[in-house]
Amino acid sequence: MLKSNKAIPTSLGLIFIFVISIVWINYSSQMKLREASLKHISEFSKREADSFSHFFSERKNDLLEISSSNELLNYFENKAMGMSGAGGTQANIIQISKLFKRREEIKQIESIPLYSRIAFVTESGKILADNNGPVFKDESCLIKIPENLQPGEVRILFKSKDGEKHFILVTPYIFRNKQIGTIMACLNSKAVMPFMSLAEPKNFHGLIYLIHDRQIFSPLYDVPHAISQKIAEGWPPQSNKIYKLSLQLSDEEGKTNNLIIRSQIKGTPFYLLTVTLEKELLGAVSPLNLLIFILLLALLLLGGGLFVIRTNSRNLDLNIMVDESAKQAQKIKLQNNQLINEIEARSRAEKALMQINDELETRVQQRTTDLKERTEALTREVQVRHKAEEAMRMIFNNTHDSIFIHDTKGRIQDVNDTMLETYQVDMRSAIQMSFKDDFSAPSMDLDILDTQWQLTTGGKEVVFDWTTRRPGDGREFDVEVALNRIELDGKIVILANVHDISEQKKILIQQAEHQEFLGTIFEGIGAAVFVFDPTKGLMVDCNCVGEKLLGLSRNAILDGTCQSKFTFTSNREKDLLCPNWHEQGSYEEGLLTMQDGSTLPVSRHLFEIHIGGMTHLVQVVFDITERKHLERKLSIAQKLESIGLLASGIAHEINTPIQYVGDSIRFVKEAYSDITELIEIYEKYINEKSADGRKEILEEIEEHKEDIDLEFIGAESIKACDRALEGVKRVATIVLAMKNFSHSGEEKAKAVDINKAIKNTIEVSRNEWKYAADLETDLEPELPYVYCLPGAINQVLLNVIVNAAHAIAEHTHKNEKGTISVSTQLEPPFAKIIIKDTGCGISKENMNKIFDPFFTTKEVGKGTGQGLAIVHDIIIEKHGGTIDIESEEGQGTTFIIKLPIGGNSKTDS
């Protein structure tokens, strides 16, 4: 019965623990489910935001594709050429409108156009064209275009008007590095509606809104006033965070708890707001409330059971206590007897232990004294050995060579710090490696190492060169290895002393390469080299080029020092093979007279060197026959350079008018084809006899007239012909200017109209300066004809104007232009030409060099350094004129050219 009463509380306790475990597991799973639901709604919001981001990114790409279209480029190219609106640009505007219309028809979602309007807005705010057709009347854009748009940027605007929400995309249009307008596209809000409805999953119970600058919008459903008010107050404060808010979403329902999350739509000014009912997502009862309810119920049931058990078992407990008291008294009596017996036995044992303890204590004292004396002796010996080992280890580690200690089988036992540093390994790794397998280069013959090892183990000291490698990075270097057999701590070991000789070998190789390099230069320099000892008056060396130049062997040259007749003539005659000490450091060009009397143009450079501590003279002689020939060719090539400089520019200038000539002719061709079809229908009408047939043909005629837009064809055909004639006239003007500029084949001096020559040069060089500068002229109308070389003067004008354009291009920023001004004045007996630019100017240190041949401040490949040298030669040497320069660095340069009006003897020659 006692056992039965004890089992009941135990069972109740186990039941209570079981119930608590079940409740806790249920609570934990509910909390995990709640966390998963919150994570799901957060990920859903981010996915939807990414979908919207992709949607708007595609719309940005649409605008960028439009901005790179040929239709817009053709319009502004034609307009830049000065084509009038009635003369050709209207056709381009129609093409732009068609481009916008095609884009509207292509871009749809569920048969709903994405764009309600696509338009081009000029800098003045006027609409040039849209997807509904050309806008020939002045129509202002009602939407304010942002001023700080960057090239390639597409900005999304959100406008609210008359209760309607509008999405507007704008991007700047850049032509020739300048913004000249804006492409604007209005998104159809009805197109956003199917996109949002497609975005919502089937199992989603909530609302999706778009937020822009504290405004909320949804094309799918009305926005509750409570949410609009909270958004206007700047709520929620953070993105991608779930907030709980009690709201009344409709008049029919009361306040409900809602979960709200805001996500950024990347690349746009919008946020996505997701709103869902808490009870739809997490359930009506929270896990905590459910846990409390179940716990209260379990406690109530357990409390009732305990009350019943306690009432029934109280009497049984009293009986049990009486029986237990009797048994305890009997046990205590027996235990008292046992304790008395144990106390007596322990007293006897303690006496015996005291005697044994005294004996042990005496023995321990004697043993302790002996051990102390031995310990002190060992300590002194250890300290002496430790100091000796420290000294040896210090020497071992601080030597400059890597040291390996091996056993006789080649296993590494120890290494020094130098080895660890040289081979970049740690001690633990090093003693697990071997010199043969891990520190030898793969290219080495390991049999040689084995042979040297066998000699060392036999007691012989060996030294040999070897190539080792670093295990970590595989770097190889040359070393000298010394192997010795020694005895260490009673054992035979092999000591390997490894000395790095890679730097020594590198120096030897460099010396050999340097010697070879000097020998190669000496023999292959392409110039004759003669080495003369002035103290002995002997020629001591010459190269093979010298033998070839003089037509003598090396021995004949050395034997003929100061005796053979090879005369070098510059300002005076000199003996080539007997140089004068006082001429060292000189460079001269002149003629070399050979033994047979023939001459050869050469250059000679004489300088001093030291060989074996003795001073020698080195004479370097170049055969410059080919160079002189090339200099003559260069003068001719420079004239051709002007034509090459203008070729691409003239092609570009002609291409633009030719392009709109072609466009106009194609338009007339298409119009002619449409009119021909209409005439065929009229002929069909004339040949038709029946009234019904004629009526049907009349309807066909009207339909065809409407299809081909007969009124537009009639108005534009004449304009297209005018545009074609205008283009032909432009091409003829360019060709005539080029013809007047070239003066092909003219080499004789004649009377030239300088003003006309300036105008022709400006026309043919237009493509070089028109993007960098505006060109102004102030020409003296009474300037008389100047007696000069026409082609040479044209080349001077071209070189100076092109240089001015290049100087301005280097000095100005993008979308900025400088100014070139050309003027003429009469200053008898001279005609004065002034060419001024606002470019980078010329520095003071370069002012005296600009007329030097081959001097240029341009990048490699952009200038030959011959342009101004030729200008100087033509004006001063060929015409007896003058050229002056006024320049300030950073401000600009002015060239002042004066030509004798009547010419002079130099011009005639």
Short mmCIF file of C-alpha atoms in Angstrom, two decimals, residues 467 548 578 829:
data_model
loop_
_atom_site.label_atom_id
_atom_site.label_comp_id
_atom_site.label_asym_id
_atom_site.label_seq_id
_atom_site.Cartn_x
_atom_site.Cartn_y
_atom_site.Cartn_z
CA THR A 467 71.56 24.31 -57.72
CA LYS A 548 84.42 48.65 -95.30
CA CYS A 578 95.35 61.24 -87.32
CA PRO A 829 55.98 97.55 -99.11
#
